[in-house]
Amino acid sequence: MLVGNDWGASIAWQAAQLRPDRFRAVAALGVPMMGRAPMAPSRLFPQNEQAWFYTHYFCEPGLAEQEFERDIALTLRKIYYKLLLVAMSPTML
């Protein structure tokens, strides 16, 4: 069984389609099975003053790692704190 969440769910679906001999089941959290995107995600989502998608942040080699590794414990606390706020009140996204 292969489990994927968000963008990982799409990867899980694709892996299962490419290698059904290796993966008998898929648990995709939050993303249904979809076909291949018509273009690369970096071109599909705009990046300008009005819109910025987290995928662009993770596409720049070393950028996320540099920021996260500056203080790993603090980074994790910030992520978990934000998740806690969202869990307590979904309107706080």
CSV table of C-alpha atoms in Angstrom, one decimal:
chain,number,residue,atom,x,y,z
A,1,MET,CA,0.0,0.0,0.0
A,2,LEU,CA,1.2,3.5,-0.9
A,3,VAL,CA,0.0,6.5,1.1
A,4,GLY,CA,0.2,10.1,-0.1
A,5,ASN,CA,-1.1,13.5,1.0
A,6,ASP,CA,-1.6,16.7,-1.0
A,7,TRP,CA,1.0,16.7,-3.8
A,8,GLY,CA,2.2,13.3,-2.5
A,9,ALA,CA,-1.2,11.9,-3.2
A,10,SER,CA,-0.8,12.6,-6.9
A,11,ILE,CA,2.7,11.0,-6.8
A,12,ALA,CA,1.2,8.0,-5.1
A,13,TRP,CA,-1.5,7.6,-7.8
A,14,GLN,CA,1.1,7.9,-10.6
A,15,ALA,CA,3.5,5.4,-8.9
A,16,ALA,CA,0.7,2.9,-8.6
A,17,GLN,CA,-0.3,3.3,-12.2
A,18,LEU,CA,3.3,2.9,-13.4
A,19,ARG,CA,4.1,-0.1,-11.1
A,20,PRO,CA,0.9,-2.1,-10.2
A,21,ASP,CA,3.1,-5.0,-9.5
A,22,ARG,CA,4.6,-3.1,-6.6
A,23,PHE,CA,1.6,-1.2,-5.2
A,24,ARG,CA,-1.7,-3.0,-4.7
A,25,ALA,CA,-3.5,-0.1,-3.1
A,26,VAL,CA,-3.3,3.7,-2.7
A,27,ALA,CA,-4.5,5.8,0.2
A,28,ALA,CA,-4.7,9.3,-1.3
A,29,LEU,CA,-5.4,12.0,1.3
A,30,GLY,CA,-7.0,15.2,0.0
A,31,VAL,CA,-6.4,14.7,-3.7
A,32,PRO,CA,-8.5,12.5,-6.1
A,33,MET,CA,-6.9,10.5,-8.9
A,34,MET,CA,-6.2,12.9,-11.8
A,35,GLY,CA,-4.5,12.8,-15.1
A,36,ARG,CA,-1.2,14.4,-15.8
A,37,ALA,CA,-1.3,18.2,-15.5
A,38,PRO,CA,-1.4,20.1,-18.9
A,39,MET,CA,1.9,21.8,-17.9
A,40,ALA,CA,4.5,21.9,-15.2
A,41,PRO,CA,3.0,23.1,-11.8
A,42,SER,CA,5.5,26.0,-11.8
A,43,ARG,CA,3.8,27.3,-15.0
A,44,LEU,CA,0.3,26.3,-14.0
A,45,PHE,CA,0.2,28.4,-10.9
A,46,PRO,CA,0.9,32.1,-11.3
A,47,GLN,CA,3.6,33.9,-9.4
A,48,ASN,CA,3.1,37.7,-9.2
A,49,GLU,CA,2.4,40.4,-6.7
A,50,GLN,CA,-1.2,39.2,-6.3
A,51,ALA,CA,-0.6,35.5,-6.1
A,52,TRP,CA,2.1,33.2,-4.7
A,53,PHE,CA,1.9,29.5,-4.3
A,54,TYR,CA,4.0,27.5,-1.9
A,55,THR,CA,5.1,25.2,-4.7
A,56,HIS,CA,7.3,28.0,-6.1
A,57,TYR,CA,9.0,28.3,-2.7
A,58,PHE,CA,9.9,24.6,-2.7
A,59,CYS,CA,11.1,24.6,-6.4
A,60,GLU,CA,13.9,27.0,-5.8
A,61,PRO,CA,16.9,24.7,-4.9
A,62,GLY,CA,18.2,25.3,-1.4
A,63,LEU,CA,15.8,28.1,-0.4
A,64,ALA,CA,13.4,26.1,1.9
A,65,GLU,CA,16.3,24.1,3.3
A,66,GLN,CA,18.3,27.2,4.2
A,67,GLU,CA,15.3,28.8,6.0
A,68,PHE,CA,14.2,25.6,7.7
A,69,GLU,CA,17.7,24.6,8.8
A,70,ARG,CA,18.4,27.9,10.4
A,71,ASP,CA,16.4,26.8,13.5
A,72,ILE,CA,14.8,23.4,12.9
A,73,ALA,CA,13.0,23.3,16.3
A,74,LEU,CA,11.5,26.8,15.8
A,75,THR,CA,10.4,25.9,12.3
A,76,LEU,CA,8.6,22.8,13.5
A,77,ARG,CA,7.0,24.7,16.3
A,78,LYS,CA,5.7,27.3,13.9
A,79,ILE,CA,4.3,24.7,11.6
A,80,TYR,CA,2.6,22.8,14.4
A,81,TYR,CA,1.2,26.0,15.9
A,82,LYS,CA,-0.3,27.0,12.6
A,83,LEU,CA,-1.9,23.5,12.3
A,84,LEU,CA,-3.2,23.8,15.8
A,85,LEU,CA,-4.9,27.1,15.0
A,86,VAL,CA,-6.4,25.7,11.8
A,87,ALA,CA,-7.7,22.7,13.7
A,88,MET,CA,-9.3,24.9,16.4
A,89,SER,CA,-10.9,27.3,13.9
A,90,PRO,CA,-10.9,26.4,10.1
A,91,THR,CA,-11.7,30.0,9.3
A,92,MET,CA,-8.2,31.0,10.4
A,93,LEU,CA,-6.5,29.7,7.2
